[in-house]
Structures are given as structure tokens and as C-alpha cells.
């Protein structure tokens, strides 16, 4: 059975978080959990988008820079919105 696009996106995010954890950026928080609630939700995605726009946000770099780019970006927020909202999405395979 083929893997859904949503599941593929979630796997990509989890792999990036695992790599960041293993590369010395140790953190106890859940990667992508902007509000430290214990899970990733749409609210976390909105917080990341606010941080990317330079607005007040609950995001900490170590939790919200899910792609490891060194900054909290719109891509971080959109990817967490996809996971938190459990929305299937179309992708060309690149994130």
C-alpha cells in the first residue's frame, strides 16, 4: 500500500528532528511543538508562521527550526500545519 503524502511529510519531519538531536542540538522538547504542549498541532504551525514573520511567538529556535536551516521559516510553519492538521497534501516530493 502506497504511503500517503501526509504520512511522508510526517516521516520527513521526524527524520530531520532525529538528525538534529543526534548532531549535538540536544533538546528535551518535541521538535515542532512551539507551545511545549507535548504534541504538534495547528497552533504550533501558526506560532511558527508568526515567528517567521517577525511577530510575537512562543517559538524557540531549537523547537521550531524543524528543517535545520538555522532560522524559523514559513516552510517550518507550513510543514507543521500539515502534520498538526492531519491534512493530506499534494507534493512533488521536495520539502
PDB file of C-alpha atoms in Angstrom:
ATOM      1  CA  UNK A   1       0.000   0.000   0.000  1.00  0.00           C
ATOM      2  CA  UNK A   2       1.500   3.363  -1.001  1.00  0.00           C
ATOM      3  CA  UNK A   3       2.342   5.818   1.752  1.00  0.00           C
ATOM      4  CA  UNK A   4       0.140   8.932   1.839  1.00  0.00           C
ATOM      5  CA  UNK A   5       1.631  12.364   1.266  1.00  0.00           C
ATOM      6  CA  UNK A   6       0.712  13.367   4.838  1.00  0.00           C
ATOM      7  CA  UNK A   7       2.496  10.351   6.248  1.00  0.00           C
ATOM      8  CA  UNK A   8       5.523  11.031   4.047  1.00  0.00           C
ATOM      9  CA  UNK A   9       5.652  14.638   5.326  1.00  0.00           C
ATOM     10  CA  UNK A  10       5.424  13.458   8.934  1.00  0.00           C
ATOM     11  CA  UNK A  11       8.239  10.963   8.353  1.00  0.00           C
ATOM     12  CA  UNK A  12      10.436  13.675   6.838  1.00  0.00           C
ATOM     13  CA  UNK A  13       9.863  15.930   9.838  1.00  0.00           C
ATOM     14  CA  UNK A  14      10.604  13.131  12.304  1.00  0.00           C
ATOM     15  CA  UNK A  15      13.810  12.199  10.457  1.00  0.00           C
ATOM     16  CA  UNK A  16      15.001  15.814  10.474  1.00  0.00           C
ATOM     17  CA  UNK A  17      14.255  16.047  14.194  1.00  0.00           C
ATOM     18  CA  UNK A  18      16.185  12.835  14.843  1.00  0.00           C
ATOM     19  CA  UNK A  19      19.170  14.109  12.855  1.00  0.00           C
ATOM     20  CA  UNK A  20      19.160  17.420  14.709  1.00  0.00           C
ATOM     21  CA  UNK A  21      19.018  15.591  18.041  1.00  0.00           C
ATOM     22  CA  UNK A  22      21.929  13.335  17.104  1.00  0.00           C
ATOM     23  CA  UNK A  23      24.027  16.199  15.734  1.00  0.00           C
ATOM     24  CA  UNK A  24      24.577  17.863  19.086  1.00  0.00           C
ATOM     25  CA  UNK A  25      21.468  20.010  19.158  1.00  0.00           C
ATOM     26  CA  UNK A  26      20.114  18.044  22.079  1.00  0.00           C
ATOM     27  CA  UNK A  27      16.761  19.124  23.370  1.00  0.00           C
ATOM     28  CA  UNK A  28      14.056  17.576  25.501  1.00  0.00           C
ATOM     29  CA  UNK A  29      11.221  19.361  23.740  1.00  0.00           C
ATOM     30  CA  UNK A  30       9.274  17.803  20.905  1.00  0.00           C
ATOM     31  CA  UNK A  31      10.535  19.125  17.591  1.00  0.00           C
ATOM     32  CA  UNK A  32       7.812  21.309  16.103  1.00  0.00           C
ATOM     33  CA  UNK A  33       5.945  21.718  19.404  1.00  0.00           C
ATOM     34  CA  UNK A  34       6.099  25.517  19.568  1.00  0.00           C
ATOM     35  CA  UNK A  35       3.934  25.877  22.664  1.00  0.00           C
ATOM     36  CA  UNK A  36       5.524  22.922  24.515  1.00  0.00           C
ATOM     37  CA  UNK A  37       2.135  21.208  24.925  1.00  0.00           C
ATOM     38  CA  UNK A  38       3.538  17.748  24.271  1.00  0.00           C
ATOM     39  CA  UNK A  39       2.307  17.372  20.688  1.00  0.00           C
ATOM     40  CA  UNK A  40       2.425  19.175  17.354  1.00  0.00           C
ATOM     41  CA  UNK A  41      -0.800  20.926  16.436  1.00  0.00           C
ATOM     42  CA  UNK A  42      -2.115  23.570  14.070  1.00  0.00           C
ATOM     43  CA  UNK A  43      -1.492  26.091  16.860  1.00  0.00           C
ATOM     44  CA  UNK A  44       2.228  25.252  16.674  1.00  0.00           C
ATOM     45  CA  UNK A  45       2.212  25.862  12.923  1.00  0.00           C
ATOM     46  CA  UNK A  46       0.581  29.257  13.422  1.00  0.00           C
ATOM     47  CA  UNK A  47       3.192  30.145  16.074  1.00  0.00           C
ATOM     48  CA  UNK A  48       5.955  29.233  13.612  1.00  0.00           C
ATOM     49  CA  UNK A  49       4.414  31.363  10.885  1.00  0.00           C
ATOM     50  CA  UNK A  50       4.218  34.268  13.368  1.00  0.00           C
ATOM     51  CA  UNK A  51       7.891  33.782  14.236  1.00  0.00           C
ATOM     52  CA  UNK A  52       8.833  33.624  10.546  1.00  0.00           C
ATOM     53  CA  UNK A  53       7.049  36.957  10.037  1.00  0.00           C
ATOM     54  CA  UNK A  54       8.873  38.535  12.984  1.00  0.00           C
ATOM     55  CA  UNK A  55       5.751  38.687  15.158  1.00  0.00           C
ATOM     56  CA  UNK A  56       5.451  37.712  18.822  1.00  0.00           C
ATOM     57  CA  UNK A  57       5.513  33.938  19.112  1.00  0.00           C
ATOM     58  CA  UNK A  58       6.076  31.076  21.555  1.00  0.00           C
ATOM     59  CA  UNK A  59       8.673  29.527  19.220  1.00  0.00           C
ATOM     60  CA  UNK A  60      12.171  28.726  20.383  1.00  0.00           C
ATOM     61  CA  UNK A  61      14.726  28.088  17.642  1.00  0.00           C
ATOM     62  CA  UNK A  62      15.554  24.632  18.975  1.00  0.00           C
ATOM     63  CA  UNK A  63      11.900  23.550  18.750  1.00  0.00           C
ATOM     64  CA  UNK A  64      10.687  25.452  15.711  1.00  0.00           C
ATOM     65  CA  UNK A  65      13.521  25.276  13.191  1.00  0.00           C
ATOM     66  CA  UNK A  66      12.393  21.829  12.095  1.00  0.00           C
ATOM     67  CA  UNK A  67      14.332  21.760   8.839  1.00  0.00           C
ATOM     68  CA  UNK A  68      17.621  22.765  10.466  1.00  0.00           C
ATOM     69  CA  UNK A  69      18.095  25.806   8.232  1.00  0.00           C
ATOM     70  CA  UNK A  70      19.252  27.973  11.132  1.00  0.00           C
ATOM     71  CA  UNK A  71      16.116  30.120  11.125  1.00  0.00           C
ATOM     72  CA  UNK A  72      12.400  29.705  11.677  1.00  0.00           C
ATOM     73  CA  UNK A  73      10.866  29.991   8.227  1.00  0.00           C
ATOM     74  CA  UNK A  74       7.477  29.799   6.549  1.00  0.00           C
ATOM     75  CA  UNK A  75       8.421  26.273   5.410  1.00  0.00           C
ATOM     76  CA  UNK A  76       8.753  25.187   9.046  1.00  0.00           C
ATOM     77  CA  UNK A  77       5.303  26.565   9.848  1.00  0.00           C
ATOM     78  CA  UNK A  78       3.607  25.116   6.777  1.00  0.00           C
ATOM     79  CA  UNK A  79       5.061  21.655   7.382  1.00  0.00           C
ATOM     80  CA  UNK A  80       3.849  21.643  10.987  1.00  0.00           C
ATOM     81  CA  UNK A  81       0.420  22.906   9.858  1.00  0.00           C
ATOM     82  CA  UNK A  82       0.277  19.883   7.555  1.00  0.00           C
ATOM     83  CA  UNK A  83       1.219  17.460  10.320  1.00  0.00           C
ATOM     84  CA  UNK A  84      -0.816  19.114  13.070  1.00  0.00           C
ATOM     85  CA  UNK A  85      -3.882  19.492  10.905  1.00  0.00           C
ATOM     86  CA  UNK A  86      -3.596  15.940   9.624  1.00  0.00           C
ATOM     87  CA  UNK A  87      -4.247  17.240   6.130  1.00  0.00           C
ATOM     88  CA  UNK A  88      -3.385  15.240   3.052  1.00  0.00           C
ATOM     89  CA  UNK A  89      -1.478  17.379   0.620  1.00  0.00           C
ATOM     90  CA  UNK A  90      -0.015  17.111  -2.841  1.00  0.00           C
ATOM     91  CA  UNK A  91       3.726  17.412  -3.138  1.00  0.00           C
ATOM     92  CA  UNK A  92       6.323  16.953  -5.805  1.00  0.00           C
ATOM     93  CA  UNK A  93       8.394  15.099  -3.204  1.00  0.00           C
ATOM     94  CA  UNK A  94      10.565  18.068  -2.259  1.00  0.00           C
ATOM     95  CA  UNK A  95      10.273  19.890   1.060  1.00  0.00           C
TER      96      UNK A  95
END
